[in-house]
GROMACS .gro file of C-alpha atoms in nm:
model
  354
    1ASP     CA    1   8.171   1.425  -6.144
    2GLY     CA    2   8.061   1.721  -6.356
    3GLU     CA    3   8.095   2.097  -6.324
    4ASP     CA    4   8.107   2.322  -6.016
    5ASN     CA    5   8.018   2.052  -5.760
    6ARG     CA    6   8.089   2.166  -5.403
    7SER     CA    7   8.095   1.981  -5.073
    8THR     CA    8   8.180   2.108  -4.723
    9ILE     CA    9   8.204   1.861  -4.435
   10THR     CA   10   8.262   1.942  -4.066
   11GLN     CA   11   8.271   1.666  -3.804
   12SER     CA   12   8.361   1.714  -3.438
   13GLY     CA   13   8.221   1.397  -3.281
   14SER     CA   14   8.371   1.051  -3.254
   15PHE     CA   15   8.313   0.763  -3.497
   16SER     CA   16   8.085   0.964  -3.725
   17SER     CA   17   8.074   0.902  -4.100
   18THR     CA   18   7.981   1.106  -4.407
   19GLU     CA   19   7.944   0.994  -4.768
   20ILE     CA   20   7.885   1.245  -5.048
   21GLU     CA   21   7.826   1.157  -5.415
   22GLN     CA   22   7.748   1.432  -5.665
   23THR     CA   23   7.708   1.400  -6.042
   24GLY     CA   24   7.612   1.676  -6.282
   25GLU     CA   25   7.632   2.054  -6.272
   26GLY     CA   26   7.621   2.295  -5.979
   27ASN     CA   27   7.547   2.046  -5.698
   28ARG     CA   28   7.627   2.170  -5.346
   29SER     CA   29   7.630   1.983  -5.018
   30THR     CA   30   7.712   2.113  -4.668
   31VAL     CA   31   7.725   1.868  -4.378
   32GLY     CA   32   7.796   1.957  -4.013
   33GLN     CA   33   7.802   1.687  -3.745
   34THR     CA   34   7.891   1.744  -3.379
   35GLY     CA   35   7.753   1.425  -3.228
   36SER     CA   36   7.926   1.089  -3.202
   37LEU     CA   37   7.829   0.784  -3.408
   38ALA     CA   38   7.630   1.003  -3.649
   39GLY     CA   39   7.597   0.906  -4.015
   40THR     CA   40   7.518   1.113  -4.323
   41SER     CA   41   7.478   1.006  -4.684
   42VAL     CA   42   7.407   1.258  -4.962
   43THR     CA   43   7.358   1.162  -5.329
   44GLN     CA   44   7.283   1.433  -5.585
   45ASP     CA   45   7.250   1.381  -5.959
   46GLY     CA   46   7.156   1.655  -6.202
   47ASP     CA   47   7.156   2.033  -6.215
   48THR     CA   48   7.179   2.279  -5.926
   49ASN     CA   49   7.074   2.053  -5.639
   50THR     CA   50   7.151   2.180  -5.287
   51SER     CA   51   7.160   1.985  -4.963
   52THR     CA   52   7.235   2.112  -4.611
   53VAL     CA   53   7.256   1.872  -4.317
   54THR     CA   54   7.323   1.969  -3.954
   55GLN     CA   55   7.331   1.701  -3.683
   56SER     CA   56   7.419   1.747  -3.317
   57GLY     CA   57   7.261   1.439  -3.164
   58PHE     CA   58   7.421   1.111  -3.066
   59GLY     CA   59   7.375   0.826  -3.313
   60SER     CA   60   7.155   1.018  -3.557
   61SER     CA   61   7.144   0.940  -3.928
   62THR     CA   62   7.047   1.129  -4.244
   63ASP     CA   63   7.009   0.999  -4.600
   64VAL     CA   64   6.942   1.252  -4.877
   65THR     CA   65   6.893   1.166  -5.246
   66GLN     CA   66   6.815   1.433  -5.504
   67THR     CA   67   6.783   1.379  -5.877
   68ASN     CA   68   6.711   1.636  -6.148
   69PHE     CA   69   6.750   1.556  -6.518
   70THR     CA   70   6.553   1.850  -6.657
   71GLY     CA   71   6.831   2.106  -6.661
   72PHE     CA   72   6.611   2.360  -6.485
   73VAL     CA   73   6.584   2.464  -6.119
   74GLY     CA   74   6.718   2.198  -5.885
   75ASN     CA   75   6.581   2.042  -5.570
   76THR     CA   76   6.663   2.173  -5.222
   77SER     CA   77   6.685   1.981  -4.896
   78THR     CA   78   6.759   2.117  -4.547
   79VAL     CA   79   6.782   1.882  -4.249
   80THR     CA   80   6.848   1.987  -3.888
   81GLN     CA   81   6.869   1.726  -3.613
   82SER     CA   82   6.948   1.786  -3.247
   83GLY     CA   83   6.804   1.478  -3.082
   84ALA     CA   84   6.976   1.149  -3.014
   85GLY     CA   85   6.904   0.838  -3.221
   86SER     CA   86   6.685   1.014  -3.474
   87SER     CA   87   6.686   0.911  -3.839
   88ASN     CA   88   6.548   1.060  -4.158
   89THR     CA   89   6.538   0.991  -4.531
   90VAL     CA   90   6.479   1.256  -4.798
   91ASP     CA   91   6.429   1.149  -5.161
   92GLN     CA   92   6.346   1.412  -5.422
   93THR     CA   93   6.318   1.359  -5.796
   94GLY     CA   94   6.221   1.628  -6.044
   95THR     CA   95   6.245   2.004  -6.050
   96ALA     CA   96   6.225   2.274  -5.782
   97ASN     CA   97   6.111   2.044  -5.505
   98SER     CA   98   6.190   2.170  -5.155
   99SER     CA   99   6.213   1.986  -4.825
  100THR     CA  100   6.282   2.137  -4.483
  101LEU     CA  101   6.300   1.898  -4.189
  102THR     CA  102   6.373   1.979  -3.825
  103GLN     CA  103   6.402   1.706  -3.560
  104SER     CA  104   6.478   1.769  -3.194
  105GLY     CA  105   6.326   1.464  -3.032
  106ILE     CA  106   6.487   1.137  -2.930
  107GLY     CA  107   6.441   0.842  -3.163
  108ALA     CA  108   6.226   1.030  -3.411
  109ILE     CA  109   6.189   0.886  -3.763
  110ALA     CA  110   6.104   1.085  -4.075
  111SER     CA  111   6.071   0.993  -4.442
  112ILE     CA  112   6.015   1.259  -4.710
  113THR     CA  113   5.955   1.157  -5.074
  114GLN     CA  114   5.877   1.409  -5.348
  115ASN     CA  115   5.856   1.336  -5.718
  116GLY     CA  116   5.751   1.603  -5.964
  117GLN     CA  117   5.780   1.978  -5.981
  118GLY     CA  118   5.753   2.253  -5.723
  119ASN     CA  119   5.641   2.035  -5.434
  120ILE     CA  120   5.711   2.175  -5.086
  121SER     CA  121   5.743   1.982  -4.761
  122THR     CA  122   5.803   2.153  -4.426
  123ALA     CA  123   5.816   1.932  -4.118
  124SER     CA  124   5.914   1.974  -3.753
  125GLU     CA  125   5.933   1.696  -3.491
  126THR     CA  126   6.005   1.756  -3.124
  127GLY     CA  127   5.842   1.449  -2.971
  128LEU     CA  128   5.981   1.121  -2.843
  129ASP     CA  129   5.975   0.829  -3.090
  130SER     CA  130   5.760   1.021  -3.340
  131ASP     CA  131   5.707   0.881  -3.690
  132LEU     CA  132   5.652   1.098  -3.994
  133ALA     CA  133   5.608   1.007  -4.360
  134VAL     CA  134   5.534   1.256  -4.638
  135THR     CA  135   5.489   1.151  -5.001
  136GLN     CA  136   5.405   1.407  -5.268
  137LEU     CA  137   5.372   1.327  -5.637
  138GLY     CA  138   5.285   1.579  -5.904
  139THR     CA  139   5.311   1.955  -5.921
  140GLY     CA  140   5.285   2.229  -5.663
  141ASN     CA  141   5.170   2.019  -5.369
  142ASN     CA  142   5.239   2.162  -5.024
  143SER     CA  143   5.265   1.978  -4.692
  144GLY     CA  144   5.329   2.135  -4.350
  145VAL     CA  145   5.362   1.920  -4.038
  146THR     CA  146   5.439   2.024  -3.680
  147GLN     CA  147   5.460   1.751  -3.415
  148ASN     CA  148   5.514   1.844  -3.053
  149GLY     CA  149   5.378   1.533  -2.883
  150ALA     CA  150   5.540   1.205  -2.790
  151GLY     CA  151   5.482   0.896  -3.003
  152SER     CA  152   5.275   1.072  -3.267
  153GLU     CA  153   5.242   0.926  -3.616
  154VAL     CA  154   5.165   1.132  -3.926
  155ASP     CA  155   5.134   0.996  -4.281
  156ILE     CA  156   5.072   1.241  -4.567
  157PHE     CA  157   5.013   1.132  -4.928
  158GLN     CA  158   4.934   1.382  -5.203
  159ASP     CA  159   4.917   1.304  -5.574
  160GLY     CA  160   4.813   1.565  -5.826
  161THR     CA  161   4.836   1.941  -5.851
  162SER     CA  162   4.828   2.215  -5.588
  163ASN     CA  163   4.698   2.002  -5.302
  164VAL     CA  164   4.763   2.148  -4.955
  165SER     CA  165   4.791   1.963  -4.624
  166SER     CA  166   4.854   2.118  -4.283
  167VAL     CA  167   4.893   1.911  -3.965
  168THR     CA  168   4.961   2.053  -3.621
  169GLY     CA  169   4.981   1.797  -3.343
  170THR     CA  170   5.054   1.845  -2.974
  171ALA     CA  171   4.860   1.537  -2.868
  172LEU     CA  172   5.036   1.234  -2.719
  173GLY     CA  173   5.014   0.911  -2.915
  174SER     CA  174   4.798   1.058  -3.189
  175THR     CA  175   4.771   0.923  -3.544
  176VAL     CA  176   4.696   1.133  -3.852
  177ASP     CA  177   4.660   0.999  -4.206
  178VAL     CA  178   4.588   1.235  -4.495
  179SER     CA  179   4.548   1.119  -4.855
  180GLN     CA  180   4.463   1.369  -5.130
  181THR     CA  181   4.444   1.293  -5.500
  182GLY     CA  182   4.344   1.543  -5.764
  183THR     CA  183   4.369   1.919  -5.788
  184GLY     CA  184   4.341   2.196  -5.532
  185ASN     CA  185   4.226   1.988  -5.237
  186SER     CA  186   4.292   2.129  -4.890
  187SER     CA  187   4.319   1.948  -4.555
  188THR     CA  188   4.382   2.104  -4.213
  189VAL     CA  189   4.421   1.893  -3.899
  190PHE     CA  190   4.478   2.045  -3.555
  191GLN     CA  191   4.524   1.832  -3.243
  192SER     CA  192   4.597   1.977  -2.903
  193ASN     CA  193   4.623   1.867  -2.542
  194ALA     CA  194   4.575   2.224  -2.425
  195LEU     CA  195   4.507   2.317  -2.064
  196LEU     CA  196   4.247   2.096  -1.897
  197THR     CA  197   4.199   1.879  -2.204
  198ASN     CA  198   4.329   1.533  -2.281
  199ALA     CA  199   4.400   1.487  -2.652
  200VAL     CA  200   4.571   1.152  -2.602
  201GLY     CA  201   4.537   0.878  -2.862
  202ALA     CA  202   4.319   1.072  -3.102
  203ASP     CA  203   4.295   0.938  -3.461
  204VAL     CA  204   4.221   1.132  -3.779
  205ASP     CA  205   4.185   0.996  -4.133
  206VAL     CA  206   4.121   1.234  -4.421
  207ILE     CA  207   4.069   1.105  -4.777
  208GLN     CA  208   3.992   1.349  -5.056
  209ASN     CA  209   3.970   1.264  -5.425
  210GLY     CA  210   3.875   1.516  -5.688
  211THR     CA  211   3.896   1.892  -5.716
  212THR     CA  212   3.894   2.173  -5.456
  213ASN     CA  213   3.756   1.966  -5.170
  214THR     CA  214   3.817   2.116  -4.823
  215SER     CA  215   3.845   1.941  -4.488
  216THR     CA  216   3.912   2.092  -4.144
  217VAL     CA  217   3.944   1.879  -3.831
  218ARG     CA  218   4.008   2.024  -3.483
  219GLN     CA  219   4.049   1.773  -3.200
  220LEU     CA  220   4.078   1.890  -2.840
  221ALA     CA  221   3.984   1.567  -2.664
  222GLY     CA  222   4.129   1.221  -2.624
  223GLY     CA  223   4.040   0.881  -2.766
  224ALA     CA  224   3.835   1.035  -3.045
  225ASP     CA  225   3.820   0.897  -3.400
  226VAL     CA  226   3.745   1.112  -3.704
  227LEU     CA  227   3.710   0.990  -4.062
  228VAL     CA  228   3.648   1.231  -4.349
  229ASP     CA  229   3.604   1.085  -4.698
  230GLN     CA  230   3.519   1.328  -4.979
  231ASP     CA  231   3.502   1.242  -5.347
  232GLY     CA  232   3.405   1.493  -5.612
  233THR     CA  233   3.425   1.868  -5.648
  234SER     CA  234   3.414   2.152  -5.394
  235ASN     CA  235   3.284   1.946  -5.103
  236PHE     CA  236   3.339   2.100  -4.758
  237SER     CA  237   3.372   1.937  -4.416
  238ASP     CA  238   3.438   2.101  -4.077
  239VAL     CA  239   3.468   1.885  -3.764
  240VAL     CA  240   3.526   2.020  -3.413
  241GLY     CA  241   3.570   1.758  -3.140
  242ILE     CA  242   3.588   1.846  -2.771
  243ALA     CA  243   3.429   1.522  -2.651
  244ASN     CA  244   3.634   1.229  -2.521
  245ASN     CA  245   3.596   0.885  -2.683
  246SER     CA  246   3.375   1.015  -2.962
  247ASP     CA  247   3.340   0.911  -3.324
  248VAL     CA  248   3.275   1.120  -3.633
  249THR     CA  249   3.238   0.981  -3.985
  250ILE     CA  250   3.183   1.210  -4.282
  251GLU     CA  251   3.127   1.072  -4.632
  252GLN     CA  252   3.046   1.312  -4.915
  253ASP     CA  253   3.029   1.222  -5.283
  254GLY     CA  254   2.934   1.472  -5.549
  255THR     CA  255   2.956   1.846  -5.589
  256GLY     CA  256   2.928   2.131  -5.341
  257ASN     CA  257   2.811   1.927  -5.042
  258ARG     CA  258   2.873   2.087  -4.700
  259SER     CA  259   2.896   1.927  -4.356
  260GLU     CA  260   2.960   2.091  -4.018
  261VAL     CA  261   2.987   1.880  -3.702
  262ASP     CA  262   3.052   2.037  -3.362
  263GLN     CA  263   3.078   1.805  -3.065
  264ASN     CA  264   3.037   2.039  -2.771
  265ALA     CA  265   3.042   2.385  -2.923
  266VAL     CA  266   3.198   2.551  -2.620
  267THR     CA  267   3.521   2.747  -2.636
  268LEU     CA  268   3.638   2.660  -2.283
  269PRO     CA  269   3.864   2.351  -2.260
  270LEU     CA  270   3.706   2.267  -1.921
  271ALA     CA  271   3.392   2.160  -2.107
  272ALA     CA  272   3.574   1.852  -2.239
  273ALA     CA  273   3.545   1.693  -1.894
  274PHE     CA  274   3.166   1.688  -1.925
  275ASN     CA  275   3.133   1.564  -2.283
  276GLU     CA  276   3.204   1.211  -2.400
  277ASN     CA  277   3.093   0.914  -2.607
  278GLN     CA  278   2.927   1.114  -2.883
  279SER     CA  279   2.873   0.963  -3.227
  280ALA     CA  280   2.804   1.136  -3.557
  281ASN     CA  281   2.766   0.975  -3.899
  282VAL     CA  282   2.705   1.194  -4.203
  283THR     CA  283   2.653   1.068  -4.559
  284GLN     CA  284   2.574   1.310  -4.840
  285ASN     CA  285   2.555   1.209  -5.206
  286GLY     CA  286   2.461   1.446  -5.481
  287GLU     CA  287   2.491   1.818  -5.522
  288GLY     CA  288   2.456   2.112  -5.287
  289ASN     CA  289   2.344   1.920  -4.979
  290THR     CA  290   2.405   2.092  -4.644
  291GLN     CA  291   2.397   1.972  -4.285
  292ARG     CA  292   2.496   2.126  -3.951
  293LEU     CA  293   2.508   1.920  -3.630
  294ASN     CA  294   2.578   2.025  -3.269
  295GLN     CA  295   2.617   1.772  -2.988
  296PHE     CA  296   2.644   1.861  -2.617
  297GLY     CA  297   2.670   1.619  -2.325
  298ARG     CA  298   2.712   1.242  -2.312
  299ASN     CA  299   2.613   0.941  -2.521
  300GLN     CA  300   2.461   1.139  -2.808
  301ILE     CA  301   2.404   0.958  -3.138
  302ALA     CA  302   2.321   1.123  -3.469
  303SER     CA  303   2.296   0.973  -3.817
  304ILE     CA  304   2.237   1.197  -4.117
  305THR     CA  305   2.189   1.077  -4.476
  306GLN     CA  306   2.102   1.313  -4.759
  307ILE     CA  307   2.081   1.198  -5.119
  308GLY     CA  308   1.990   1.425  -5.406
  309GLU     CA  309   2.024   1.798  -5.458
  310ASP     CA  310   2.000   2.100  -5.229
  311ASN     CA  311   1.876   1.911  -4.924
  312ILE     CA  312   1.931   2.106  -4.602
  313SER     CA  313   1.955   2.001  -4.241
  314GLY     CA  314   2.012   2.342  -4.086
  315ALA     CA  315   2.226   2.599  -4.266
  316PRO     CA  316   2.602   2.671  -4.264
  317GLY     CA  317   2.680   2.940  -4.008
  318GLY     CA  318   2.311   2.983  -3.934
  319ALA     CA  319   2.032   2.753  -3.813
  320VAL     CA  320   2.149   2.417  -3.682
  321GLY     CA  321   1.988   2.112  -3.838
  322ILE     CA  322   2.026   1.879  -3.538
  323THR     CA  323   2.094   1.994  -3.181
  324GLN     CA  324   2.140   1.740  -2.903
  325VAL     CA  325   2.168   1.857  -2.541
  326GLY     CA  326   2.197   1.642  -2.229
  327GLU     CA  327   2.241   1.267  -2.239
  328ASN     CA  328   2.134   0.958  -2.435
  329ASN     CA  329   1.969   1.130  -2.731
  330THR     CA  330   1.939   0.954  -3.067
  331ALA     CA  331   1.854   1.118  -3.399
  332ASN     CA  332   1.823   0.950  -3.740
  333LEU     CA  333   1.765   1.169  -4.043
  334LEU     CA  334   1.714   1.050  -4.401
  335GLN     CA  335   1.635   1.296  -4.678
  336GLU     CA  336   1.620   1.161  -5.031
  337GLY     CA  337   1.524   1.369  -5.329
  338ASP     CA  338   1.565   1.740  -5.390
  339ARG     CA  339   1.527   2.052  -5.172
  340ASN     CA  340   1.410   1.882  -4.853
  341ARG     CA  341   1.437   2.075  -4.524
  342SER     CA  342   1.458   1.953  -4.163
  343THR     CA  343   1.536   2.067  -3.807
  344ILE     CA  344   1.568   1.845  -3.497
  345ASN     CA  345   1.611   1.969  -3.139
  346GLN     CA  346   1.655   1.717  -2.856
  347GLY     CA  347   1.677   1.755  -2.479
  348VAL     CA  348   1.745   1.463  -2.245
  349GLY     CA  349   1.686   1.104  -2.347
  350GLY     CA  350   1.506   1.177  -2.673
  351SER     CA  351   1.480   0.966  -2.985
  352THR     CA  352   1.386   1.099  -3.327
  353THR     CA  353   1.369   0.939  -3.670
  354ILE     CA  354   1.284   1.135  -3.984
   0.00000   0.00000   0.00000
């Protein structure tokens, strides 16, 4: 229905089905299916929408819906599936939204929803029974997800303008949740079960509300939980975890706060075997507070609370505020006010409260 609508369908498998519905101007849809019992549904309404679907797996399904009532640049969706029993749903409403989805695993599930203008989603799944959900609302948000592990779950939600999320996961059974609301926030999550490490069942939650907040999480160990919650403007968090069964919680509220947590700051993956059960809790409220924490060994506990302005526990890229080496160290730091300074160094079995 409309002008210059085009549809090309190629099916070479048995008992496959395709349903195409296009309304408006310049819609184009290309579907290629070579697997049996595959199903494809494409609905496009508006100007210059384009959808390309390629499926070669047995029993896979794709559902694409694109709507554009603005009369400007249309939405674009590209889906490639080569695994059996995989399913995906792509729903785009607005202008110039783009979704690229590649699935090569068995039984993988993906859901992409974009509503607004100029949002970009790029996702790749190669794991078994992986689940992926990306929701982007607003303008110019960008999400990139790469899953190479089995049973991984990733949930991305971005609402606002120019938020960026990047997730790379090669860890088995990992869970990543990223929620960003506002303008110019950036989240990077990297999980790996690289040689001699065991990044199995690692969880990451990143919540950022406000403007130009930045979070980086790198997990190279298993059973670890990381929570980053930043609310305000230009807050920065960097977490490196190479310790099994460890917990990290970062909460920053205000402007220009900076937190760096390194659990076992050693570049060799072998070190993960000797580091476990570390705990770090960081709370910073105010403006310009800075903390840097390094934990080595087993059963380390550190709690850092800074409230006010320009309080420093260590310095970014320089002196470390709290260093724990060995086993069973506990450090509790509270700085309230403005421009306080502190440094804590612990060996084996120490306990410090400031």
